């Protein structure tokens, strides 16, 4: 039986969402396969690592018992021994517990996880891991870089500019004036590297723009400002596959945005079954379903031509950025102009978007099994590459 | 041995009181349960695998009594205080007292419950039942009795829903179907009801006859026979005779289903019957079954009823048609009957469909008899899905019929041939598996050792296009 370490939590604004993703969408289905021994590895909000079977219990986090647990539990050491071994004190006569890991399944969202930082560590350990690699994660998590990649690959994106927090602190008023001239209101202001719609604002005027940039710079040093797409329909496309495998698409899903047009953190994660959702009733009414990210229409209610174009744009950006394993591509559609724009990539979608995969005919068990297989295949192929080159440089030195 | 060792726990009094609570403080049932537990060699704590003790006054008194008994047994050593006795005598006394405590407690609790049963409970119950008989006899409403080994709750609920379209209807609540619960129900009647529906439970010979005497129903419907409660009935025949005893009442028009193979054997030829083809002179045609509803047409003379109901499967046609026919007898209009039938939805855990992003789960976990299981399996066979899964732990309480029933179930599973069959590891599993193999079941067979874990995580196994039928779930009493 292979051992899969599921790493979750981490120093991220999306720490709590990561716990849900890990336990409900990854650990339980992996265990249901009965093919894997799952080792949960939890990274606290302050960056300490823990490894214990109790970390699989959601109640530990819901009740706040995790704080007591962390005070008593030994912290984890990582042993990079041509692979990855978890090490911790057994708290008995100075003995240590070791667990060799066959595959890592990262379940971290946002900073220090989804942004490539964790993947860098796993690359150094030379252990197979699920999902996007270091460069694709880093590009995906940077809204500016991913738009740059889209632009050079002729993938439409809304007109955008970006700035850094320190530049804004020095020349804020001038920058806002320039932005007001170069871009057309309404605009969206977003922290460049945060997911889950944290710190996002929609603005209609110069004054609002200043405030919105101030808010966004609280969360990130880099901020993107872009034109809002008119006659907007937002859709999202979950995809799985490696560079050298055909891509598998889930259904094009249409998140149902609130009236102000901003799909913020609370709307996404806290209002399931409340507010807008309440009007819609249960889990599925007329194609409206409550997924891991609130209410959405599954499949999206858009003409077939736009549906197909959405899949095409999503597939092209997935390939262009070099995503592997799994990612979710968010798109913006101008319904009148019948144009699909790339918006952003989530290299690790919340709960893997398993509700959508299920509706597409892929069960949670099949999804996690395929992702682990893709991770192992990629790793095996990578082992064939030469990483050494013999020279007599040292002798000459 | 496991049961024996498990008796020595601080929680033993809680387990005993929980068991007494579950058997309504009937000492005989409590001792039977303990005997079964010893026979199966399961630890005492397994009785509270999923449920907890409800802290009622009775339960707290018994727990208090248990504590006093424990203290008294240990205090005995001090009462015997004698300087001539060796310290080893006291050690031996305390060890013996600790060793004997669970057994003394078991007998004391049984005796306490027994005394209360004879002196208080039984006479009170008799008075209440006598009073209920008077209430029913003086009430002008139409009284309908619902009787059978299975399908009672469904029949009661659907009758209540359909007849409510034009009448003021009341029915016994939940699965309250003992003589005592009927007596309590009688006291809640207002006197203004048009129809009273009473579910008759069968627990021991003479139960149905006794209830018939109390309620004096105008109509009675017998829904089916299955080898349940054979620990209290000497034979299946005795059970059938008790269920059918209602037809001896001259006041009662009794209707017996023909859809129960076992019941057919014992039904006298002069009793009125109903089926999925004919009910009270109504002919039934155009039966269509889907995962969300069942529809059919009823014709009698020039009258036609187009029935659609949320109950699933062909086996629901006869009961719904009976409800529609009875409603017609009681004067409801075509519109009222059709609307009433459309309002009938699956009851909790009884062929209850749930859609999970395109995957269908049919929850039939309260189905506890072979005929119900077969009916569900037929639905599984009839519907067209990408992948079909069947989940069951088998049936409990089958007495001598155990081998035959589970063999039939295994054969039926093989005949329907779902893609995946999930059986729970228990005493029924080898019988079902053997029958499946004998009939050359070609699908995938999975054996689950942790049923609860499996049920809680089943959604992870499913995707759009899957159809899962989950039938029966063993109760804690039998874990």
Coordinates of N, CA, C and O in Angstrom, one line a residue, chain B residues 196-316:
Chain B
X196 N -60.0 7.9 10.6 CA -58.9 7.6 11.6 C -58.1 6.4 11.0 O -58.7 5.4 10.8
X197 N -56.8 6.6 10.8 CA -56.0 5.5 10.3 C -55.1 5.0 11.5 O -54.4 5.8 12.1
X198 N -55.2 3.7 11.7 CA -54.5 3.2 12.8 C -53.6 2.0 12.3 O -54.0 1.1 11.7
X199 N -52.3 2.2 12.6 CA -51.3 1.1 12.3 C -51.3 0.1 13.4 O -51.2 0.4 14.5
X200 N -51.4 -1.2 13.0 CA -51.4 -2.3 13.9 C -50.0 -3.0 13.9 O -49.6 -3.5 12.8
X201 N -49.3 -3.0 15.0 CA -48.0 -3.7 15.0 C -48.2 -5.1 15.5 O -49.2 -5.4 16.2
X202 N -47.3 -6.0 15.1 CA -47.4 -7.4 15.5 C -46.1 -7.7 16.3 O -45.0 -7.5 15.8
X203 N -46.3 -8.1 17.5 CA -45.1 -8.4 18.4 C -45.2 -9.8 18.9 O -44.2 -10.4 19.1
X204 N -46.4 -10.3 19.1 CA -46.6 -11.6 19.7 C -48.0 -12.1 19.3 O -48.9 -11.3 19.0
X205 N -48.2 -13.4 19.3 CA -49.6 -13.9 18.9 C -50.7 -13.3 19.7 O -50.6 -13.0 20.9
X206 N -51.8 -12.9 18.9 CA -52.9 -12.3 19.5 C -52.9 -10.8 19.5 O -53.9 -10.1 19.8
X207 N -51.8 -10.2 19.1 CA -51.7 -8.7 19.1 C -52.7 -8.1 18.2 O -53.4 -7.2 18.6
X208 N -52.7 -8.6 16.9 CA -53.6 -8.0 16.0 C -55.1 -8.2 16.4 O -55.9 -7.3 16.2
X209 N -55.4 -9.4 16.8 CA -56.8 -9.7 17.3 C -57.2 -8.7 18.4 O -58.3 -8.2 18.4
X210 N -56.3 -8.5 19.3 CA -56.5 -7.6 20.4 C -56.8 -6.1 20.0 O -57.7 -5.5 20.4
X211 N -56.0 -5.7 19.0 CA -56.1 -4.3 18.5 C -57.4 -4.2 17.7 O -58.0 -3.1 17.7
X212 N -57.8 -5.2 17.0 CA -59.0 -5.2 16.2 C -60.2 -5.0 17.2 O -61.1 -4.2 16.9
X213 N -60.1 -5.7 18.3 CA -61.2 -5.5 19.3 C -61.2 -4.1 19.9 O -62.3 -3.5 20.1
X214 N -60.0 -3.5 20.0 CA -60.0 -2.1 20.6 C -60.5 -1.1 19.6 O -61.3 -0.2 19.9
X215 N -60.0 -1.2 18.4 CA -60.2 -0.1 17.3 C -61.5 -0.3 16.6 O -62.2 0.6 16.2
X216 N -61.9 -1.6 16.4 CA -63.1 -1.9 15.6 C -63.1 -1.2 14.3 O -64.0 -0.4 14.0
X217 N -62.2 -1.5 13.4 CA -62.1 -0.8 12.1 C -63.2 -1.1 11.1 O -63.7 -2.2 11.1
X218 N -63.5 -0.1 10.3 CA -64.5 -0.3 9.2 C -63.8 -1.0 8.0 O -64.4 -1.7 7.3
X219 N -62.5 -0.5 7.8 CA -61.7 -1.1 6.7 C -60.4 -1.6 7.3 O -59.9 -1.0 8.3
X220 N -59.9 -2.6 6.7 CA -58.5 -3.1 7.1 C -57.8 -3.5 5.8 O -58.4 -4.0 4.9
X221 N -56.5 -3.1 5.8 CA -55.7 -3.5 4.7 C -54.5 -4.2 5.2 O -53.8 -3.8 6.1
X222 N -54.2 -5.4 4.6 CA -53.1 -6.2 5.0 C -52.0 -6.1 3.9 O -52.3 -6.5 2.7
X223 N -50.9 -5.6 4.2 CA -49.9 -5.2 3.2 C -48.9 -6.3 2.8 O -48.2 -6.2 1.8
X224 N -48.7 -7.2 3.7 CA -47.7 -8.3 3.3 C -47.3 -9.1 4.5 O -47.5 -8.8 5.7
X225 N -46.6 -10.2 4.2 CA -46.1 -11.1 5.3 C -44.6 -11.4 5.0 O -44.2 -11.7 3.9
X226 N -43.9 -11.3 6.1 CA -42.4 -11.7 6.0 C -42.0 -12.3 7.3 O -42.7 -12.1 8.3
X227 N -41.0 -13.1 7.3 CA -40.6 -13.8 8.5 C -39.9 -13.0 9.6 O -38.8 -13.2 10.0
X228 N -40.6 -11.9 10.0 CA -40.1 -11.0 11.1 C -40.7 -11.5 12.4 O -41.8 -12.1 12.4
X229 N -40.1 -11.1 13.5 CA -40.6 -11.4 14.8 C -40.8 -12.9 15.1 O -41.7 -13.3 15.9
X230 N -40.1 -13.8 14.4 CA -40.3 -15.2 14.6 C -39.7 -15.7 15.9 O -39.9 -16.8 16.3
X231 N -39.0 -14.8 16.6 CA -38.6 -15.1 18.0 C -39.8 -15.1 18.9 O -39.7 -15.7 20.0
X232 N -40.8 -14.4 18.6 CA -42.0 -14.4 19.4 C -43.2 -15.1 18.9 O -44.1 -15.5 19.6
X233 N -43.2 -15.4 17.6 CA -44.3 -16.2 17.0 C -43.7 -17.6 16.8 O -42.6 -17.7 16.3
X234 N -44.5 -18.6 17.1 CA -43.9 -20.0 16.9 C -43.6 -20.4 15.5 O -42.8 -21.2 15.2
X235 N -44.3 -19.8 14.5 CA -44.1 -20.1 13.1 C -44.6 -19.0 12.2 O -45.3 -18.1 12.7
X236 N -44.3 -19.1 11.0 CA -44.7 -18.1 10.0 C -46.3 -18.2 9.9 O -46.9 -17.2 9.7
X237 N -46.8 -19.4 10.0 CA -48.2 -19.6 9.9 C -48.9 -18.9 11.0 O -49.9 -18.2 10.8
X238 N -48.3 -19.0 12.2 CA -48.9 -18.3 13.4 C -48.9 -16.8 13.2 O -49.9 -16.1 13.5
X239 N -47.9 -16.3 12.6 CA -47.8 -14.9 12.3 C -48.9 -14.5 11.3 O -49.6 -13.5 11.5
X240 N -49.0 -15.3 10.2 CA -50.0 -15.0 9.2 C -51.4 -15.0 9.8 O -52.2 -14.1 9.5
X241 N -51.6 -16.0 10.6 CA -53.0 -16.1 11.2 C -53.3 -14.9 12.1 O -54.4 -14.4 12.1
X242 N -52.3 -14.4 12.8 CA -52.5 -13.2 13.6 C -52.8 -12.0 12.7 O -53.8 -11.2 13.0
X243 N -52.0 -11.8 11.7 CA -52.2 -10.7 10.8 C -53.6 -10.7 10.1 O -54.3 -9.7 10.0
X244 N -54.0 -11.9 9.7 CA -55.3 -12.1 9.0 C -56.5 -12.2 9.9 O -57.6 -12.3 9.5
X245 N -56.2 -12.2 11.2 CA -57.3 -12.4 12.2 C -58.3 -11.3 12.1 O -59.5 -11.4 12.5
X246 N -57.9 -10.1 11.5 CA -58.8 -9.0 11.4 C -60.0 -9.3 10.6 O -61.1 -8.7 10.8
X247 N -59.9 -10.2 9.6 CA -61.0 -10.5 8.7 C -62.1 -11.2 9.4 O -63.2 -11.4 8.8
X248 N -61.9 -11.7 10.6 CA -63.0 -12.4 11.4 C -63.9 -11.3 11.9 O -65.1 -11.7 12.3
X249 N -63.5 -10.1 12.0 CA -64.4 -9.0 12.5 C -65.5 -8.8 11.5 O -65.2 -8.4 10.4
X250 N -66.8 -8.9 11.9 CA -67.9 -8.8 11.0 C -68.0 -7.3 10.5 O -68.5 -7.0 9.4
X251 N -67.6 -6.4 11.4 CA -67.8 -5.0 11.0 C -66.8 -4.5 10.0 O -67.0 -3.5 9.3
X252 N -65.7 -5.3 9.8 CA -64.5 -4.8 9.0 C -64.5 -5.4 7.6 O -64.7 -6.6 7.4
X253 N -64.4 -4.5 6.6 CA -64.1 -4.9 5.2 C -62.6 -5.0 5.1 O -61.9 -4.1 5.1
X254 N -62.1 -6.3 4.9 CA -60.7 -6.5 4.9 C -60.2 -6.7 3.4 O -60.8 -7.4 2.7
X255 N -59.1 -6.0 3.1 CA -58.5 -6.2 1.8 C -57.0 -6.7 2.0 O -56.3 -6.1 2.8
X256 N -56.7 -7.7 1.3 CA -55.4 -8.3 1.5 C -54.6 -8.2 0.1 O -55.2 -8.6 -0.9
X257 N -53.4 -7.8 0.2 CA -52.6 -7.7 -1.1 C -52.3 -9.1 -1.6 O -52.1 -10.1 -0.9
X258 N -52.3 -9.2 -3.0 CA -51.9 -10.5 -3.6 C -50.4 -10.5 -3.9 O -49.8 -11.4 -4.4
X259 N -49.7 -9.3 -3.7 CA -48.4 -9.1 -4.1 C -47.4 -9.8 -3.1 O -46.2 -9.8 -3.4
X260 N -47.8 -10.2 -2.0 CA -47.0 -10.9 -1.0 C -47.1 -12.4 -1.2 O -48.1 -13.0 -0.8
X261 N -46.0 -13.0 -1.8 CA -46.0 -14.4 -2.1 C -46.4 -15.2 -0.8 O -47.2 -16.2 -0.8
X262 N -45.7 -14.9 0.3 CA -45.9 -15.7 1.5 C -47.3 -15.5 2.1 O -47.9 -16.5 2.5
X263 N -47.9 -14.3 2.0 CA -49.2 -14.0 2.5 C -50.3 -14.8 1.7 O -51.3 -15.3 2.3
X264 N -50.1 -14.9 0.4 CA -51.0 -15.6 -0.4 C -51.3 -17.0 0.1 O -52.5 -17.5 0.0
X265 N -50.3 -17.7 0.6 CA -50.4 -19.1 1.0 C -51.5 -19.2 2.1 O -52.1 -20.2 2.3
X266 N -51.6 -18.2 3.0 CA -52.4 -18.2 4.2 C -53.7 -17.5 4.0 O -54.6 -17.4 4.9
X267 N -53.9 -16.7 2.9 CA -55.1 -15.9 2.8 C -56.4 -16.8 2.4 O -56.3 -17.5 1.4
X268 N -57.4 -16.7 3.2 CA -58.6 -17.5 2.9 C -59.2 -17.0 1.6 O -59.1 -15.8 1.3
X269 N -59.8 -17.9 0.9 CA -60.3 -17.5 -0.5 C -61.5 -16.5 -0.5 O -61.7 -15.8 -1.4
X270 N -62.2 -16.4 0.7 CA -63.3 -15.5 0.7 C -63.0 -14.1 1.0 O -63.8 -13.2 1.1
X271 N -61.7 -13.8 1.2 CA -61.3 -12.5 1.6 C -61.0 -11.6 0.4 O -60.5 -12.1 -0.6
X272 N -61.4 -10.4 0.4 CA -61.2 -9.5 -0.8 C -59.7 -9.2 -0.9 O -59.0 -9.0 0.1
X273 N -59.3 -9.2 -2.2 CA -57.8 -9.0 -2.4 C -57.6 -7.8 -3.4 O -58.5 -7.4 -4.1
X274 N -56.4 -7.3 -3.4 CA -56.1 -6.2 -4.3 C -54.6 -6.5 -4.8 O -53.8 -7.1 -4.2
X275 N -54.4 -5.9 -6.0 CA -53.0 -6.1 -6.6 C -52.6 -4.9 -7.5 O -53.4 -4.0 -7.5
X276 N -51.5 -5.0 -8.2 CA -51.1 -3.9 -9.0 C -51.9 -4.0 -10.4 O -51.6 -3.2 -11.3
X277 N -52.8 -5.0 -10.5 CA -53.6 -5.1 -11.7 C -55.0 -4.7 -11.5 O -55.7 -4.1 -12.3
X278 N -55.5 -4.9 -10.2 CA -56.9 -4.6 -9.9 C -57.1 -4.3 -8.4 O -56.6 -5.0 -7.6
X279 N -57.9 -3.3 -8.2 CA -58.2 -2.9 -6.8 C -59.7 -2.5 -6.8 O -60.1 -1.6 -7.5
X280 N -60.4 -3.1 -6.0 CA -61.9 -2.8 -5.8 C -62.6 -2.6 -7.1 O -63.3 -1.6 -7.3
X281 N -62.3 -3.4 -8.1 CA -63.0 -3.3 -9.4 C -62.3 -2.4 -10.4 O -62.7 -2.3 -11.5
X282 N -61.3 -1.6 -9.9 CA -60.5 -0.7 -10.8 C -59.4 -1.5 -11.5 O -58.7 -2.3 -10.9
X283 N -59.4 -1.4 -12.9 CA -58.3 -2.1 -13.6 C -57.1 -1.1 -13.7 O -57.3 0.1 -14.0
X284 N -55.9 -1.6 -13.6 CA -54.7 -0.8 -13.6 C -53.9 -1.1 -14.8 O -53.6 -2.3 -15.1
X285 N -53.6 -0.1 -15.6 CA -52.7 -0.2 -16.8 C -51.7 0.9 -16.9 O -51.7 1.8 -16.1
X286 N -50.9 0.8 -18.0 CA -49.9 1.9 -18.3 C -48.9 2.2 -17.2 O -48.7 3.4 -16.9
X287 N -48.4 1.2 -16.5 CA -47.5 1.5 -15.4 C -46.1 1.9 -15.9 O -45.5 1.2 -16.7
X288 N -45.7 3.1 -15.5 CA -44.4 3.6 -15.9 C -43.6 3.9 -14.6 O -44.1 4.5 -13.7
X289 N -42.3 3.4 -14.6 CA -41.5 3.6 -13.5 C -40.2 4.4 -13.8 O -39.6 4.1 -14.8
X290 N -39.9 5.4 -13.0 CA -38.7 6.2 -13.2 C -38.0 6.3 -11.9 O -38.5 5.9 -10.9
X291 N -36.9 7.1 -11.9 CA -36.1 7.2 -10.6 C -36.7 8.3 -9.7 O -36.4 8.4 -8.6
X292 N -37.7 9.0 -10.3 CA -38.3 10.1 -9.4 C -39.8 9.9 -9.2 O -40.4 10.5 -8.3
X293 N -40.5 9.0 -10.1 CA -41.9 8.8 -9.9 C -42.4 7.6 -10.5 O -41.7 6.9 -11.3
X294 N -43.6 7.2 -10.2 CA -44.3 6.0 -10.7 C -45.7 6.5 -11.2 O -46.3 7.3 -10.5
X295 N -46.1 6.1 -12.4 CA -47.4 6.6 -12.9 C -48.2 5.4 -13.5 O -47.6 4.4 -13.9
X296 N -49.5 5.4 -13.4 CA -50.4 4.4 -14.0 C -51.8 4.9 -14.2 O -52.1 6.0 -13.7
X297 N -52.6 4.2 -14.9 CA -54.0 4.6 -15.1 C -54.9 3.6 -14.4 O -54.7 2.4 -14.5
X298 N -56.0 4.1 -13.8 CA -57.0 3.2 -13.2 C -58.3 3.4 -13.9 O -58.7 4.6 -14.2
X299 N -59.0 2.3 -14.3 CA -60.3 2.5 -15.0 C -61.3 1.6 -14.3 O -61.0 0.4 -14.0
X300 N -62.6 2.2 -14.2 CA -63.7 1.4 -13.7 C -64.9 1.9 -14.3 O -65.3 3.1 -14.2
X301 N -65.6 1.1 -15.2 CA -66.7 1.6 -16.0 C -66.3 2.8 -16.8 O -65.3 2.6 -17.6
X302 N -66.9 3.9 -16.7 CA -66.6 5.1 -17.5 C -65.6 6.0 -16.8 O -65.1 7.0 -17.4
X303 N -65.2 5.6 -15.6 CA -64.3 6.5 -14.9 C -62.9 6.2 -15.0 O -62.5 5.0 -15.1
X304 N -62.0 7.2 -15.1 CA -60.6 7.0 -15.3 C -59.8 7.9 -14.3 O -60.2 9.0 -14.1
X305 N -58.8 7.3 -13.7 CA -57.9 8.1 -12.8 C -56.5 8.0 -13.4 O -56.0 6.9 -13.6
X306 N -55.9 9.1 -13.6 CA -54.5 9.2 -14.1 C -53.6 9.4 -12.9 O -53.5 10.6 -12.4
X307 N -52.9 8.4 -12.4 CA -52.2 8.5 -11.1 C -50.7 8.7 -11.4 O -50.1 8.0 -12.1
X308 N -50.1 9.7 -10.7 CA -48.7 9.8 -10.6 C -48.3 10.0 -9.2 O -49.0 10.8 -8.4
X309 N -47.3 9.3 -8.7 CA -46.9 9.4 -7.3 C -45.4 9.4 -7.2 O -44.6 8.9 -8.1
X310 N -44.9 10.0 -6.1 CA -43.4 10.1 -5.9 C -42.9 8.8 -5.4 O -41.7 8.6 -5.3
X311 N -43.7 7.8 -5.0 CA -43.2 6.5 -4.5 C -42.6 5.7 -5.7 O -43.2 5.7 -6.8
X312 N -41.5 5.1 -5.4 CA -40.8 4.5 -6.5 C -41.0 2.9 -6.6 O -41.0 2.3 -5.6
X313 N -41.1 2.4 -7.8 CA -41.1 1.0 -8.0 C -42.5 0.4 -8.3 O -43.5 1.0 -7.8
X314 N -42.5 -0.7 -9.0 CA -43.8 -1.3 -9.4 C -44.5 -1.8 -8.1 O -45.8 -1.9 -8.1
X315 N -43.8 -2.2 -7.1 CA -44.4 -2.7 -5.9 C -45.2 -1.6 -5.2 O -46.0 -1.9 -4.3
X316 N -45.1 -0.3 -5.6 CA -45.9 0.7 -4.9 C -47.2 1.0 -5.7 O -48.1 1.7 -5.2

